[in-house]
mmCIF file of C-alpha atoms in Angstrom:
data_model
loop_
_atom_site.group_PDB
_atom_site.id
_atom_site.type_symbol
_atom_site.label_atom_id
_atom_site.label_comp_id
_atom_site.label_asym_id
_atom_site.label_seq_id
_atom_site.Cartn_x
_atom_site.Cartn_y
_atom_site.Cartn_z
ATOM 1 C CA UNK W 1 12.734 16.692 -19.236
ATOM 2 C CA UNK W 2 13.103 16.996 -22.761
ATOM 3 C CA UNK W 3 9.827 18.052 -24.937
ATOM 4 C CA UNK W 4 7.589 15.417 -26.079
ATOM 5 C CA UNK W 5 4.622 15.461 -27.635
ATOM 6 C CA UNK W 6 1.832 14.527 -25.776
ATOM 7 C CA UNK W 7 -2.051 13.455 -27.292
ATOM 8 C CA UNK W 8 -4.374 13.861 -24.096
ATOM 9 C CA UNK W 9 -7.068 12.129 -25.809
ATOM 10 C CA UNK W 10 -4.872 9.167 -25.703
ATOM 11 C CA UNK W 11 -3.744 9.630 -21.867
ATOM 12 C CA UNK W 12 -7.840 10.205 -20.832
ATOM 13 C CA UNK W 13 -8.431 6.789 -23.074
ATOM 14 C CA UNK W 14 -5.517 4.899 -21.088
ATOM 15 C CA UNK W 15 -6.773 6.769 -17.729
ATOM 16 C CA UNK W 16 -10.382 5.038 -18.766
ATOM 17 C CA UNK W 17 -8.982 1.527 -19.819
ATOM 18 C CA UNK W 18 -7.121 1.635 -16.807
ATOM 19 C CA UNK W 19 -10.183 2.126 -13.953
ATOM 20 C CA UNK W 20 -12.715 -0.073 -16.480
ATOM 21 C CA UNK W 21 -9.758 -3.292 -16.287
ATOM 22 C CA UNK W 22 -9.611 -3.081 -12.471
ATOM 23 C CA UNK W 23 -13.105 -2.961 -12.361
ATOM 24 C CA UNK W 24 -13.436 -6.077 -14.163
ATOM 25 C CA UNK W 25 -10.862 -7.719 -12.151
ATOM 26 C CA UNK W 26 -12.344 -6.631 -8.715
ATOM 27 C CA UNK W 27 -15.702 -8.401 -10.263
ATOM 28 C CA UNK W 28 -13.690 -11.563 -10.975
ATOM 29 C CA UNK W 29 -12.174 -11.366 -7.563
ATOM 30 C CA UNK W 30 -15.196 -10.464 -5.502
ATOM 31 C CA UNK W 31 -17.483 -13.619 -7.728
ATOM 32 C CA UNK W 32 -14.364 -16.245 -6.920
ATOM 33 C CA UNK W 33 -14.431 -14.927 -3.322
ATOM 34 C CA UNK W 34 -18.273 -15.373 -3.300
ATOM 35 C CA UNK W 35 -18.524 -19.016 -4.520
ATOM 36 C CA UNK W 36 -15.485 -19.941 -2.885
ATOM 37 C CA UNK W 37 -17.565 -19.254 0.666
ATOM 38 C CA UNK W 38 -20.102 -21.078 -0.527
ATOM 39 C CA UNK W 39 -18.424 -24.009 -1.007
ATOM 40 C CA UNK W 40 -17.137 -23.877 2.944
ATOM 41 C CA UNK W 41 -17.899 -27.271 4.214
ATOM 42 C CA UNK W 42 -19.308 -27.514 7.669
ATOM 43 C CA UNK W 43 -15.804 -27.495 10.250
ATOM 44 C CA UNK W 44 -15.501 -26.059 13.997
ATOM 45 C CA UNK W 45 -14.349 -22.880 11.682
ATOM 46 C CA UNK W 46 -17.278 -22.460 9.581
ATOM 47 C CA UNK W 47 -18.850 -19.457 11.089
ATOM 48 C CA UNK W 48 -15.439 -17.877 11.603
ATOM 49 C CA UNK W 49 -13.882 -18.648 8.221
ATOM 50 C CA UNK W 50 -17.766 -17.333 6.374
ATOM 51 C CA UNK W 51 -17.529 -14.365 8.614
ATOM 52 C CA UNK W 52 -13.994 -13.151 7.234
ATOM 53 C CA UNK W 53 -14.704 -14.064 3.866
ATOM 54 C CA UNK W 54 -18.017 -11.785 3.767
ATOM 55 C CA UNK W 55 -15.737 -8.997 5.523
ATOM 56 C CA UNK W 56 -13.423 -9.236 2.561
ATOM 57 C CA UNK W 57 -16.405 -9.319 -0.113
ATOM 58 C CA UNK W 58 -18.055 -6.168 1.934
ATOM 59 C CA UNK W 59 -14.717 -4.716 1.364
ATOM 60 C CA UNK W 60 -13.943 -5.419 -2.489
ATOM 61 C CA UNK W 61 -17.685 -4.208 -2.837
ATOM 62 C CA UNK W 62 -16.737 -0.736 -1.213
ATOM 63 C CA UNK W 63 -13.223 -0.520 -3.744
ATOM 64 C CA UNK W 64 -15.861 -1.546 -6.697
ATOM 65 C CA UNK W 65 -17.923 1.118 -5.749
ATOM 66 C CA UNK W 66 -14.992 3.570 -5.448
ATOM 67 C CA UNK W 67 -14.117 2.286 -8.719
ATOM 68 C CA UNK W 68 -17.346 2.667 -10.212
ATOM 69 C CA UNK W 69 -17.065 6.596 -8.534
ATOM 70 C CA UNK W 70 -13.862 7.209 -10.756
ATOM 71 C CA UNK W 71 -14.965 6.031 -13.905
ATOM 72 C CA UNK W 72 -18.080 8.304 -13.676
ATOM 73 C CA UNK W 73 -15.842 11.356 -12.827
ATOM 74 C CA UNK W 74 -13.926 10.854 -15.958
ATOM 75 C CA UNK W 75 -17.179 11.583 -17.776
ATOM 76 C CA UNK W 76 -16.853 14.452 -16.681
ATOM 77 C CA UNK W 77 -12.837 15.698 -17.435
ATOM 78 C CA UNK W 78 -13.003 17.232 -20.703
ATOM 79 C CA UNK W 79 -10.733 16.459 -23.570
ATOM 80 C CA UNK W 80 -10.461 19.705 -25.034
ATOM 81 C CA UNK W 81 -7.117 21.769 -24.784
ATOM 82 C CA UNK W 82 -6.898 24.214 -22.487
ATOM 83 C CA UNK W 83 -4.612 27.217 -21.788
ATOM 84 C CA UNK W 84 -5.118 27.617 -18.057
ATOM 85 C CA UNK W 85 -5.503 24.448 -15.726
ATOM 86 C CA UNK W 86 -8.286 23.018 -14.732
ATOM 87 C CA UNK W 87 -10.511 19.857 -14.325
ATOM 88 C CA UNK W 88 -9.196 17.717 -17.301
ATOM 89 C CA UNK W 89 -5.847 19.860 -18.323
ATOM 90 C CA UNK W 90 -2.741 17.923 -18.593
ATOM 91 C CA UNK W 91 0.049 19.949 -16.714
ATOM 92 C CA UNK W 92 3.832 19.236 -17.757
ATOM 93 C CA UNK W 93 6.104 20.929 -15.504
ATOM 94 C CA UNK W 94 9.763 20.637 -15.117
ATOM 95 C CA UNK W 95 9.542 17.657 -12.368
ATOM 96 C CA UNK W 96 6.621 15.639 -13.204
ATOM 97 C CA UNK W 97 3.385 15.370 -15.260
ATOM 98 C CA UNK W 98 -0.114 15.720 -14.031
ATOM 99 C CA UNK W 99 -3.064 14.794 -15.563
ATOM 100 C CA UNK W 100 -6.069 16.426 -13.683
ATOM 101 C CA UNK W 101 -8.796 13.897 -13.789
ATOM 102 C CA UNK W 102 -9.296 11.480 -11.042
ATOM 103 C CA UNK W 103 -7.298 10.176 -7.604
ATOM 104 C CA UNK W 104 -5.991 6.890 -9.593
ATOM 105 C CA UNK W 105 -2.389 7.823 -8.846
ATOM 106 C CA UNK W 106 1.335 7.129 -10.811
ATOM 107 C CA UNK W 107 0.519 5.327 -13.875
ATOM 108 C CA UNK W 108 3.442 5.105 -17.053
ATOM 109 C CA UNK W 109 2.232 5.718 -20.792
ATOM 110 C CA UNK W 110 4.139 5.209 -23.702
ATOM 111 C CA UNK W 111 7.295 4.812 -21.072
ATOM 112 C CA UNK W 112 6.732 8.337 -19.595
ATOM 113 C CA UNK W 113 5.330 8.349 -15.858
ATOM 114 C CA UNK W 114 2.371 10.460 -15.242
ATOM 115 C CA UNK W 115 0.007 11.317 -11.882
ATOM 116 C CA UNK W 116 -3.779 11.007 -12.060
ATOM 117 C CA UNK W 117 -4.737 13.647 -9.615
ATOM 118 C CA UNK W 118 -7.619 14.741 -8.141
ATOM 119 C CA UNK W 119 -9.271 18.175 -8.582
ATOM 120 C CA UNK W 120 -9.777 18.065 -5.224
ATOM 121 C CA UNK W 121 -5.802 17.544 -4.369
ATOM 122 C CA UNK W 122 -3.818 20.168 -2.746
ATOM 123 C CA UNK W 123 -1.336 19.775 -5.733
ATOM 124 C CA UNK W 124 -4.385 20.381 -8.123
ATOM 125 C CA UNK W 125 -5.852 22.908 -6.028
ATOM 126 C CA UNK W 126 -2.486 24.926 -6.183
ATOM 127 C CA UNK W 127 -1.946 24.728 -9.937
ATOM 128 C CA UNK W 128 -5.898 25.333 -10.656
ATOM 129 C CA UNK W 129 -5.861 28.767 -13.153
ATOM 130 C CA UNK W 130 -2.278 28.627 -13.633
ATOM 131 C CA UNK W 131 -0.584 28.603 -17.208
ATOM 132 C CA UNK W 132 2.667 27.954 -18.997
ATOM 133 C CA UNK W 133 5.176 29.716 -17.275
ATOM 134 C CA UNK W 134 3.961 30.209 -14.213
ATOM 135 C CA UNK W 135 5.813 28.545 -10.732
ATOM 136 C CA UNK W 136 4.570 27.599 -7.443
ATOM 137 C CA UNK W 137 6.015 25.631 -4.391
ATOM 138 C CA UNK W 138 4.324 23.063 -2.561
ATOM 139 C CA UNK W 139 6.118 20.455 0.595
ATOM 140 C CA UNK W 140 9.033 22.924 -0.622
ATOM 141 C CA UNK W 141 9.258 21.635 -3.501
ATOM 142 C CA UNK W 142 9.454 24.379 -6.467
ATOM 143 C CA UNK W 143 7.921 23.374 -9.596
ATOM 144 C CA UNK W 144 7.687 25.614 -13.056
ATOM 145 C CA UNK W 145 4.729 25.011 -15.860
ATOM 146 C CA UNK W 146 6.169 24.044 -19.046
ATOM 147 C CA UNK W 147 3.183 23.381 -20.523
ATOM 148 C CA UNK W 148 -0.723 23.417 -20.386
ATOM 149 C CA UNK W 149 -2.475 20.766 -22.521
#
């Protein structure tokens, strides 16, 4: 991986535009889904087709709220730069590059792929208080810290 420059101020922004957009979209989704069952005309299939269609608003509701979870969280990552990793530090290492924030998963910036993870994630949980130079394995997979943002 050759060295690029990074601004995580810029990755926590995109991290936060990211959750906020699927947010709105699960709103859209869950307010079609909601008129669209109220506009289910009386059939033999009524209570069936009403039933499924509250199932699958109950269930957008619980994403939205899961949603709603994540973008609180990343109040709390900090933006400053840090030496050793923790909540909020952007870890480069020579495989992939983390950004310690929330569980939102592979997302690409500026063409370069990153991972959202989780404090709480056994990759986080291994790298927590490392630094630059430091190694550590996990599924057997060896990784080295190039950098600690």
């Amino acid at each position: 991986m050759e060295k690029t420059v990074f601004v995580k101020s810029d990755i926590r922004d995109y991290v936060k535009t990211v959750i906020s957009e699927k947010i709105e979209k699960l709103k859209n989704f869950i307010e079609f889904t909601l008129e669209a069952s109220r506009d289910i005309k009386k059939t033999p299939k009524y209570d069936s087709m009403r039933e499924e269609m509250q199932e699958e608003i109950y269930q957008m509701q619980r994403q939205l709220g899961a949603l709603n979870d994540l973008k609180r969280n990343m109040s709390k990552v900090l933006n400053t730069p840090t030496e050793k990793i923790q909540l909020g530090s952007l870890v480069i290492t020579n495989k992939a590059r983390f950004y310690i924030s929330v569980s939102l998963g592979e997302f690409f910036f500026e063409n370069d792929r990153f991972y959202a993870i989780s404090p709480e994630s056994p990759m986080a949980k291994k790298m927590m208080g490392m630094k630059s130079g430091d190694a550590f394995t996990l599924n057997n997979i060896h990784q080295k810290i190039v950098e600690v943002l």
